Coordinates of C-alpha atoms in Angstrom, one line a residue:
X951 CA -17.8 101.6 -112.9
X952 CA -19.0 102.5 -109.7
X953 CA -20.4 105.9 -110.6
X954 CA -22.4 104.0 -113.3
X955 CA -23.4 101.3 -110.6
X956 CA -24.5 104.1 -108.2
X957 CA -26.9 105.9 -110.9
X958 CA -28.0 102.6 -111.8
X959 CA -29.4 102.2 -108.0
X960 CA -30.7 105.6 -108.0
X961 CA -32.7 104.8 -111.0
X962 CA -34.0 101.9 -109.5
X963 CA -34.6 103.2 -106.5
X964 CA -36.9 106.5 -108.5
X965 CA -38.8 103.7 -109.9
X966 CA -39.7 101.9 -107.1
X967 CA -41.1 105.3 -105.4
X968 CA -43.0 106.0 -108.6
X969 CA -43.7 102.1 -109.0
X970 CA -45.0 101.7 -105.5
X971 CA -46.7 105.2 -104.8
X972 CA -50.2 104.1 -107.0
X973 CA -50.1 101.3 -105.2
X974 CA -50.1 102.4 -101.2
X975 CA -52.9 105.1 -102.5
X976 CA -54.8 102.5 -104.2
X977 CA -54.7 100.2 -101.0
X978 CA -56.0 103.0 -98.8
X979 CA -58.4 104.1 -101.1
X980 CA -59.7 100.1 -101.2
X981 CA -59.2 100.5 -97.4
X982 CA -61.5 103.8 -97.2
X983 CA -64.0 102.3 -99.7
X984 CA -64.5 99.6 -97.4
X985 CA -65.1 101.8 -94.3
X986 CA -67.6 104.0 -96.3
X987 CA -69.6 101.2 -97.1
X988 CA -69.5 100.1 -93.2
X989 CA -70.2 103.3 -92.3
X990 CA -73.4 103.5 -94.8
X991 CA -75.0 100.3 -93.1
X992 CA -74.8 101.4 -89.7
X993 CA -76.1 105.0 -90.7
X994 CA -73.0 106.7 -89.4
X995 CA -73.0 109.4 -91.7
X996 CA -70.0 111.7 -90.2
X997 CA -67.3 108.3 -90.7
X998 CA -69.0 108.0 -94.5
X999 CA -68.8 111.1 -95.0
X1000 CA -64.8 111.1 -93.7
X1001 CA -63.9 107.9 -95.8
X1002 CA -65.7 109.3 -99.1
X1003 CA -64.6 112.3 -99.4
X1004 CA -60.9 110.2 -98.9
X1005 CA -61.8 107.9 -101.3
X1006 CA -62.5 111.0 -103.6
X1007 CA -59.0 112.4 -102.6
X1008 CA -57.6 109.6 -104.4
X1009 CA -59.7 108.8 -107.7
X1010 CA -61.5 112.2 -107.8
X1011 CA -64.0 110.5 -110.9
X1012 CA -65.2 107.9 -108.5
X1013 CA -69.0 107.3 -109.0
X1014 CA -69.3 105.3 -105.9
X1015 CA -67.9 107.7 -103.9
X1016 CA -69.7 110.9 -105.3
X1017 CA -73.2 108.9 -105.0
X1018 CA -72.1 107.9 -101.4
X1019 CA -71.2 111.0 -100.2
X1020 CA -74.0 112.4 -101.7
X1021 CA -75.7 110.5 -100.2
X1022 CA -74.4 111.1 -96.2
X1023 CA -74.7 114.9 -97.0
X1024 CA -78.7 114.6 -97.7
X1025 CA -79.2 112.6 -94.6
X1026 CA -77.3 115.3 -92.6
X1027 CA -78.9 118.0 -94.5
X1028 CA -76.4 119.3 -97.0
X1029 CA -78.3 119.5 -99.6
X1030 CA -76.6 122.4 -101.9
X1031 CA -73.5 120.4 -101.9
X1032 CA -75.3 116.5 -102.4
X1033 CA -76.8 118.3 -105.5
X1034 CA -73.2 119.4 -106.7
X1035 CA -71.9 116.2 -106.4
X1036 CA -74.8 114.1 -108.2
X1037 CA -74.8 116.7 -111.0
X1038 CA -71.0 116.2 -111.6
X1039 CA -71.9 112.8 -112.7
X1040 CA -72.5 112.8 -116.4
X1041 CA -76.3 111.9 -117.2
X1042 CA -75.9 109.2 -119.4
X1043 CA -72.9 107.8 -116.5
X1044 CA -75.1 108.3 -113.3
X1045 CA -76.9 105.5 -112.1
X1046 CA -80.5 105.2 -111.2
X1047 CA -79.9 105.4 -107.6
X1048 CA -78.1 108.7 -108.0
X1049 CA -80.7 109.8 -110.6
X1050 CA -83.3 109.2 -108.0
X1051 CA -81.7 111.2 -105.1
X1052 CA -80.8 113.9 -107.7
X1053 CA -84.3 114.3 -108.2
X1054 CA -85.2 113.8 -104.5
X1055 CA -82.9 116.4 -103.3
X1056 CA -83.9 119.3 -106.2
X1057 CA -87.4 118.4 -104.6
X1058 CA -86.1 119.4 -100.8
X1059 CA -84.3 122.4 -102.0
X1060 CA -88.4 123.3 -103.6
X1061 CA -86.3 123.4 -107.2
X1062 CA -89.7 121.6 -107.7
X1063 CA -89.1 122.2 -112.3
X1064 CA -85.4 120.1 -112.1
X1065 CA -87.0 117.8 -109.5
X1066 CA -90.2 117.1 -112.5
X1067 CA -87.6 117.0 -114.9
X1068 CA -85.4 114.3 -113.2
X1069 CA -88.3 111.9 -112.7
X1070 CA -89.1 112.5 -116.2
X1071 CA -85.4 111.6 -117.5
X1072 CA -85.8 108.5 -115.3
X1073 CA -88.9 107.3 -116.5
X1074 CA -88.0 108.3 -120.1
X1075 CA -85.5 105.0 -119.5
X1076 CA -86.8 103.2 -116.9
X1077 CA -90.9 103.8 -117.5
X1078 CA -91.7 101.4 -115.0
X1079 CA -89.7 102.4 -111.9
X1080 CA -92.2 102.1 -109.0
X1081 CA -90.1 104.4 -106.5
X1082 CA -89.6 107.6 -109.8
X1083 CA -93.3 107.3 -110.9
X1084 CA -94.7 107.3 -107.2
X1085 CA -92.6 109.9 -106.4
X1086 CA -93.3 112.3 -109.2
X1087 CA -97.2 112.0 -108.6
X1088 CA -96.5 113.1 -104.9
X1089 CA -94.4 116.1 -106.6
X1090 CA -98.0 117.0 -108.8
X1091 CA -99.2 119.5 -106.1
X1092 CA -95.9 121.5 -105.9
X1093 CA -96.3 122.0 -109.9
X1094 CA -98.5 124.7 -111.9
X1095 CA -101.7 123.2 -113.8
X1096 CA -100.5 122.9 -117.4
X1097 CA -96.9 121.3 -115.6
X1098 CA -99.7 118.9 -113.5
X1099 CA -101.9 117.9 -117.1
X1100 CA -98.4 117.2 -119.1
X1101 CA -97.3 114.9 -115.9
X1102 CA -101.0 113.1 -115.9
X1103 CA -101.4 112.8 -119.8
X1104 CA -97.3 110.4 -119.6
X1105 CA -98.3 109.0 -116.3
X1106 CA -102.0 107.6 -117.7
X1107 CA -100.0 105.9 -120.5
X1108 CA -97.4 104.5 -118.5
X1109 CA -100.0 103.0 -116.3
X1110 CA -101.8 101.5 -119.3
X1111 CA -98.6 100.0 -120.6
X1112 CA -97.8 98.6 -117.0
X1113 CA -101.1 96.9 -116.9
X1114 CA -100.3 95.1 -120.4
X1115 CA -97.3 94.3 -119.4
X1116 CA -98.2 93.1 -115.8
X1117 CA -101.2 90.8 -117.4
X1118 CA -98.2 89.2 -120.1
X1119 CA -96.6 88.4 -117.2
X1120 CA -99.4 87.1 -115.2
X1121 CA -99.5 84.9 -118.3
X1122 CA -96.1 83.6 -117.7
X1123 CA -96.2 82.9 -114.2
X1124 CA -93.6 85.7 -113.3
X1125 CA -95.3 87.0 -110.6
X1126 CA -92.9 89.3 -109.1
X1127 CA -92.7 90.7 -112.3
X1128 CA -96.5 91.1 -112.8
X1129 CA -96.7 92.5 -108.9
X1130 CA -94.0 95.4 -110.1
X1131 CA -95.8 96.3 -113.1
X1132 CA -99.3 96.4 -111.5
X1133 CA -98.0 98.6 -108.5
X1134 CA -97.3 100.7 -111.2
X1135 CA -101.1 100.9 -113.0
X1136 CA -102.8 100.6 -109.5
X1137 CA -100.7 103.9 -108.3
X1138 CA -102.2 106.1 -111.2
X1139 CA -105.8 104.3 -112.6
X1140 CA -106.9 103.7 -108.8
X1141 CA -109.8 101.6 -110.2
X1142 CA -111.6 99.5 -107.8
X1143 CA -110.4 96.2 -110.2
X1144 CA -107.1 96.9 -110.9
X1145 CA -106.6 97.3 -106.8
X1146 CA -108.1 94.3 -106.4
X1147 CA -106.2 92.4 -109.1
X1148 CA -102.8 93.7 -108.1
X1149 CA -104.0 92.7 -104.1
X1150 CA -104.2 88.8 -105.8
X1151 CA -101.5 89.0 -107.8
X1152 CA -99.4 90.5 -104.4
X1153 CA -101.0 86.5 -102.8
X1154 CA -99.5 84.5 -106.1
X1155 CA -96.3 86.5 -105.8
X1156 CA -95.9 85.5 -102.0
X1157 CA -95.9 88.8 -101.0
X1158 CA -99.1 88.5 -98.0
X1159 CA -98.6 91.9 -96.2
X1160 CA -98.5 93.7 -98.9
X1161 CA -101.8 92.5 -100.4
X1162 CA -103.7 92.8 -97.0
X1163 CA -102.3 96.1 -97.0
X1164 CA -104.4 96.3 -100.4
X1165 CA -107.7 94.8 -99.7
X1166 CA -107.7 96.5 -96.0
X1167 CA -107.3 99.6 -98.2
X1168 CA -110.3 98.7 -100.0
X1169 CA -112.4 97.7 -97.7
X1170 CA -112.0 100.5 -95.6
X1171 CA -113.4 102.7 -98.3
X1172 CA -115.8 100.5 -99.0
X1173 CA -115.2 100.6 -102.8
X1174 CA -116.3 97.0 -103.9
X1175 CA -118.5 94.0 -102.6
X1176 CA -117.6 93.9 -99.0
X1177 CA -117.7 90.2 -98.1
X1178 CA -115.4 89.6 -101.4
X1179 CA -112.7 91.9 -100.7
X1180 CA -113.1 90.9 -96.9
X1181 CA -112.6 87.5 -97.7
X1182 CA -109.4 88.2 -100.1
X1183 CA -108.1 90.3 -96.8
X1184 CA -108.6 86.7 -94.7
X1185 CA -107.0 84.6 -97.0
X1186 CA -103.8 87.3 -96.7
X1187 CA -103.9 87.0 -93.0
X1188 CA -104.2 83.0 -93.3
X1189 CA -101.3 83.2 -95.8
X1190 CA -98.8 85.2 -92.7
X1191 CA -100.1 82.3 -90.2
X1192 CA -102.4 84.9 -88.5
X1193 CA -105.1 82.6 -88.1
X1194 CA -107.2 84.8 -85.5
X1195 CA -107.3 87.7 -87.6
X1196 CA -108.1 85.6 -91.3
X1197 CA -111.1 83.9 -88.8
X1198 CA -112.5 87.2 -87.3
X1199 CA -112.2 88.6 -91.3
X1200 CA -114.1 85.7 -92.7
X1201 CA -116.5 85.7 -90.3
X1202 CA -117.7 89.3 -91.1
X1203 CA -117.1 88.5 -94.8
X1204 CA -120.1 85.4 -94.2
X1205 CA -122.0 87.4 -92.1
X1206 CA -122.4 90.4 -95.1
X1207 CA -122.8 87.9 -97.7
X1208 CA -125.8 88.9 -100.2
X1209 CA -125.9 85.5 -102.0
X1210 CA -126.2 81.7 -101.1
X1211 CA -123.7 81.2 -103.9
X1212 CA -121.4 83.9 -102.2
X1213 CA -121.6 82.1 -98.8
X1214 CA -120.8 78.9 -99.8
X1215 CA -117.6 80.0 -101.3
X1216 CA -116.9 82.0 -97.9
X1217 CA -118.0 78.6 -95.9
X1218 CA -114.8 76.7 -98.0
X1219 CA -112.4 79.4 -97.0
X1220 CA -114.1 79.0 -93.8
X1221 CA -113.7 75.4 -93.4
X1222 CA -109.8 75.9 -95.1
X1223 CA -109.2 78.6 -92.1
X1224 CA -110.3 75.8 -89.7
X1225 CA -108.3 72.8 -91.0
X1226 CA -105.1 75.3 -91.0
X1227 CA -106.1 75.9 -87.5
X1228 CA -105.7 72.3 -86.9
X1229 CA -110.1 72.3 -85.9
X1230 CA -110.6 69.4 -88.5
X1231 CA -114.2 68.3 -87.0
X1232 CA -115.0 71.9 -87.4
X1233 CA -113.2 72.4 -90.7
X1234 CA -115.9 69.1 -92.1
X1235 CA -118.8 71.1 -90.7
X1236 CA -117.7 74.2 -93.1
X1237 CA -117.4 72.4 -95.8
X1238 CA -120.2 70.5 -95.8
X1239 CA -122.3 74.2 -95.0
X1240 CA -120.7 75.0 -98.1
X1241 CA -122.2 72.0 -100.3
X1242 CA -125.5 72.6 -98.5
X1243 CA -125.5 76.0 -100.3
X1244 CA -124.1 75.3 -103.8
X1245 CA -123.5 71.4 -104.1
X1246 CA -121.5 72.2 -107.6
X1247 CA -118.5 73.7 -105.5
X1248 CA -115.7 71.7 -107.0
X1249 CA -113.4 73.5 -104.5
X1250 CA -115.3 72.7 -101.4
X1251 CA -116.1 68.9 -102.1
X1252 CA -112.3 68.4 -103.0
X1253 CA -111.5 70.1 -99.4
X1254 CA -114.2 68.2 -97.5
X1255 CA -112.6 64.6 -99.1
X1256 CA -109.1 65.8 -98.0
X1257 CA -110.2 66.5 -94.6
X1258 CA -112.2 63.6 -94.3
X1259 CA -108.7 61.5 -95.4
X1260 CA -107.1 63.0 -92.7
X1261 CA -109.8 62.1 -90.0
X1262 CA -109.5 58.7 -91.1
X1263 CA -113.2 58.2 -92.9
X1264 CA -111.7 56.6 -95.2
X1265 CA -115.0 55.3 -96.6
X1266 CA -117.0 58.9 -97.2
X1267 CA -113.7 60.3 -98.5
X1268 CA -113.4 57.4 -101.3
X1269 CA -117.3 58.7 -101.9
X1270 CA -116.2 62.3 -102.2
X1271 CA -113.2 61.6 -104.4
X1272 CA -115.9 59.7 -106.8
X1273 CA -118.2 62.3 -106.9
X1274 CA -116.1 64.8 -107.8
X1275 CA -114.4 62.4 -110.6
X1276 CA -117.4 61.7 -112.2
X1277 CA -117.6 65.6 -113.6
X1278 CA -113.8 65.8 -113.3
X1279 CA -112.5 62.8 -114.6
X1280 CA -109.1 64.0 -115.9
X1281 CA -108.2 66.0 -112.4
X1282 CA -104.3 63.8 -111.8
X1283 CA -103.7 64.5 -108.3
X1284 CA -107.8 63.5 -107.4
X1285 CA -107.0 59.9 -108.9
X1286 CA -103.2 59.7 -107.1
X1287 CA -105.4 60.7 -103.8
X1288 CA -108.2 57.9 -104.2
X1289 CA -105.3 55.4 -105.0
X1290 CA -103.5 56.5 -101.5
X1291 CA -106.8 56.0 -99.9
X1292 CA -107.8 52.7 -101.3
X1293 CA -103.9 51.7 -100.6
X1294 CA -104.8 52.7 -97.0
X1295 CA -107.6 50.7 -96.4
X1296 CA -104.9 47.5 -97.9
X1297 CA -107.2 47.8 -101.3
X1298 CA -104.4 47.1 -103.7
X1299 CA -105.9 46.6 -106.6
X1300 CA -108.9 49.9 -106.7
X1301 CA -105.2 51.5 -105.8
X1302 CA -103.1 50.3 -109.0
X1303 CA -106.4 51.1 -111.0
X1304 CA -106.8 54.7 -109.8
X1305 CA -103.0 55.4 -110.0
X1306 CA -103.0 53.9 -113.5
X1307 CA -106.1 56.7 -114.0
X1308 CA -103.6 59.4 -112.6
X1309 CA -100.9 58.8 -115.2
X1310 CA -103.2 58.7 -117.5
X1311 CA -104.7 62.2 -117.4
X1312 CA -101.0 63.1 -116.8
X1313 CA -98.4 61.2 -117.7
X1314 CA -96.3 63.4 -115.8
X1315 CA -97.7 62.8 -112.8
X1316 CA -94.3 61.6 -110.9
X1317 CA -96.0 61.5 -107.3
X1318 CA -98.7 58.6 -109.1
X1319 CA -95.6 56.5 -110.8
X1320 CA -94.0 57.2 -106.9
X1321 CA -97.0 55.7 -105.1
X1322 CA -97.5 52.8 -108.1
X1323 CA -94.1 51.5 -107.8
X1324 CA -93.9 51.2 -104.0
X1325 CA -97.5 49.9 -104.4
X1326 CA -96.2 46.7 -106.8
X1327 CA -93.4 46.3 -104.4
X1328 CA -95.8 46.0 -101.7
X1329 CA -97.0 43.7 -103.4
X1330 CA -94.1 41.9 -104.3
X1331 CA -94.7 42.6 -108.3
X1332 CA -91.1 43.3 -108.4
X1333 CA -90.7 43.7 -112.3
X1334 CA -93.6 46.1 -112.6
X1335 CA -92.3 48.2 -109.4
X1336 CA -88.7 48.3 -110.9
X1337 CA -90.0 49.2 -114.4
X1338 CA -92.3 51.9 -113.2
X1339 CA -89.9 53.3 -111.1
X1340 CA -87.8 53.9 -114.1
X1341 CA -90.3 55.3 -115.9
X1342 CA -90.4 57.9 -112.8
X1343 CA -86.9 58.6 -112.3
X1344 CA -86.3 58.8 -116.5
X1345 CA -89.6 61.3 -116.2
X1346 CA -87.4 62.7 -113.3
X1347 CA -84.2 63.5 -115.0
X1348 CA -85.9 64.6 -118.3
X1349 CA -87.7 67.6 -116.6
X1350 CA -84.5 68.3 -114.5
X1351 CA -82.5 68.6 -118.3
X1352 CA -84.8 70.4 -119.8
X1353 CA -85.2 73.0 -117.3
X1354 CA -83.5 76.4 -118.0
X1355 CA -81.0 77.9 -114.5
X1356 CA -84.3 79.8 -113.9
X1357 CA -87.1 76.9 -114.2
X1358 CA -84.9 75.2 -112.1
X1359 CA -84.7 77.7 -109.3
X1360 CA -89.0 78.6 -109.7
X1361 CA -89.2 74.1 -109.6
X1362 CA -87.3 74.1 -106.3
X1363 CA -89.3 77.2 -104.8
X1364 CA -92.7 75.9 -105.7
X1365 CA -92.3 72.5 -104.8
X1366 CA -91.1 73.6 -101.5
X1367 CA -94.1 76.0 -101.0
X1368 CA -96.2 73.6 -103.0
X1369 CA -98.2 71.8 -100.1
X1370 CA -98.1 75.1 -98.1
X1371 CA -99.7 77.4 -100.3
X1372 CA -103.1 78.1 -99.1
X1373 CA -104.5 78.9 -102.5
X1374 CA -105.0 75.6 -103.7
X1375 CA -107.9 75.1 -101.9
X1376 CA -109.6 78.6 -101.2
X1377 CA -111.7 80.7 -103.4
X1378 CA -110.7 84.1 -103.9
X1379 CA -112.6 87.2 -105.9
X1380 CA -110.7 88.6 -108.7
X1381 CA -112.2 91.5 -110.7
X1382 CA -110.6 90.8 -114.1
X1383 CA -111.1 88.2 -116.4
X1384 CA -107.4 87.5 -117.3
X1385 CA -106.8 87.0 -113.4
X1386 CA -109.9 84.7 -112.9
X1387 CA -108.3 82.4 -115.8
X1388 CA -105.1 82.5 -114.1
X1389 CA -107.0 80.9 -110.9
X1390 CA -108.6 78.3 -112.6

């Protein structure tokens, strides 16, 4: 009985080793996984290149690990042994990153052929991958002609399908998306409107710097209209809060102006620079140039009526608001912003009636049922206040149910931005027709 008990502890006592063995290497593996990653962020490439090559001890298939170490052995110049590694991952198993510094690497080591042939196994998958199709252009020179014709023939119609599919998502709003795609077509057309275009769609995307970076680019090749592209350039610096620079840029945009019409669409962006600069005398004075020179300049008479609300003239900006409504009559937020004004000068009921004209052109228009309800409780019309505010929080929760997770997330950014975003109220120059409509 007690040889049987002892055997049956030794059993036990084999399974716990073989039980808890996986186990301690899995927690140090976990352990060295965690240091690699450390070590990656911080750029300390002899640690990462310790902890991987642990980590690889332990699960020698680990794609983390081989991309990783890979990875430290490029940026310390082991390049022989970074390729090794990256082409132990099977192709259709290795992720884009590793696909990319495959490719990068062959290029360093001048295997220039497997480089071309990397980008072109990318793109093959991924046609649209900025960082693959950029790269492989740069690769062009290193390549022999027929190599460099075969690479321009795919990379012409990837550009071509990047612009389609930049413009459909122009359509859609995604701008990011639309910015991506265009990065793409600009890269390989290089046409004076598509760099243009993508330099706007960079501004609707929220990505300023970058669409300086664009129209700077253009201008100093002087490739299209200078005061147009110069005034583009302005409204990116206004759009980073560098107000000095978007002033000194529209100033030499005005002063190279060829056309009346042109300078009174550079006087609004003029006057808009001003108002942001907190000069709102000056700011009037620039719009009102601007009328001087084209009085039809919806954008300019709008701006002049919001400046002159904010200086208190009440009574000229009820006269701009009007003017503009008469050849604009269904324009919502015009009609909210008389009512506000009107409500302002205690004019309760010119207020109701132009709110009532806001929900009408859109009934949903929630800032108009906002302002009507508090109006009616003003004015002690308690039944209409409470019904209309209703109506607005029922309009409210409607739009909030109906949203999809991603509607939702775009609603909150916009109307966070919304009364920030500078291109409400400036004109910019688009060379397409399918961005001009997007600006209207």
């Amino acid at each position: 009985m007690r040889k049987d008990s002892r055997l049956v502890g030794c059993l036990l006592s084999l399974l716990l080793v073989f039980a808890c063995g996986p186990f301690v290497a899995l927690a140090d593996i976990t352990g060295n996984l965690v240091q690699a990653r450390a070590a990656m962020q911080t750029k300390d490439w002899s640690a990462a290149n310790y902890e991987w090559r642990q980590v690889l001890a332990g699960d020698p298939d680990n794609i983390e690990a081989k991309v990783g170490l890979a990875q430290s052995l490029f940026n310390t110049k082991f390049y022989e042994e970074s390729i090794s590694l990256l082409e132990s991952i099977p192709p259709q198993k290795r992720p884009l990153i590793a696909s990319l510094g495959l490719a990068r690497t062959y290029a360093i080591a001048q295997d220039y052929l497997k480089s071309r042939n990397e980008y072109i196994a990318i793109l093959r998958n991924n046609p649209y991958e900025v960082n693959a199709f950029m790269e492989l252009k740069a690769l062009e020179p290193k390549l022999t002609e027929p190599e460099r014709k075969a690479i321009e023939s795919n990379l012409a119609k990837i550009a071509k399908m990047a612009q389609a599919k930049g413009n459909q998502a122009l359509d859609e709003a995604r701008y990011k998306d639309a910015a991506r795609y265009y990065e793409v077509a600009a890269a390989q057309l290089k046409t004076v409107g598509i760099i243009n275009d993508y330099g706007i769609i960079l501004l609707l995307a929220g990505d300023y710097p970058k669409a300086h970076q664009q129209f700077m680019l253009l201008r100093s090749k002087n490739k299209m209209g200078f005061s147009e592209v110069t005034s583009n350039a302005s409204i990116a610096s206004l759009s980073v809060g560098n107000l000095a620079q978007a002033k000194k840029e529209i100033l030499d945009a005005i002063k190279d102006a060829p056309s009346d019409k042109l300078k009174a669409q550079l006087y609004n962006n003029m006057g808009f620079i001003l108002e942001m600069s907190r000069k709102r005398t000056d700011a009037k004075f620039a719009y009102q140039h601007a009328l001087a020179l084209n009085p039809n300049l919806v954008t300019a008479r709008k701006n002049l009526a919001f400046v002159l609300q904010a200086n208190q003239d009440y009574n000229e900006a009820i006269r701009e608001y009007q003017e503009i409504l008469k050849k604009h009559p269904n324009d919502a937020e015009l009609w909210n912003r008389l009512g506000f004004v009107y409500e302002l000068q205690y004019k309760s009921r010119p207020a109701v009636a132009a709110y009532k004209k806001a929900i009408q052109a859109d009934p949903r228009n929630k800032d108009s049922y906002y302002n009507l309800a508090l109006l009616y409780k003003k004015m002690n019309r308690l039944k209409e206040a409470n019904d209309t505010l209703k109506t607005y929080m029922e309009g409210l929760y409607a739009d909030i149910e109906s949203a999809t997770p991603t509607e939702q997330e775009q609603n909150k950014v916009q109307g966070a931005a919304a009364e920030k975003n500078p291109l409400k109220y400036v004109v910019l120059f688009p060379s397409s027709p399918k961005v001009t409509a997007k600006l209207q």
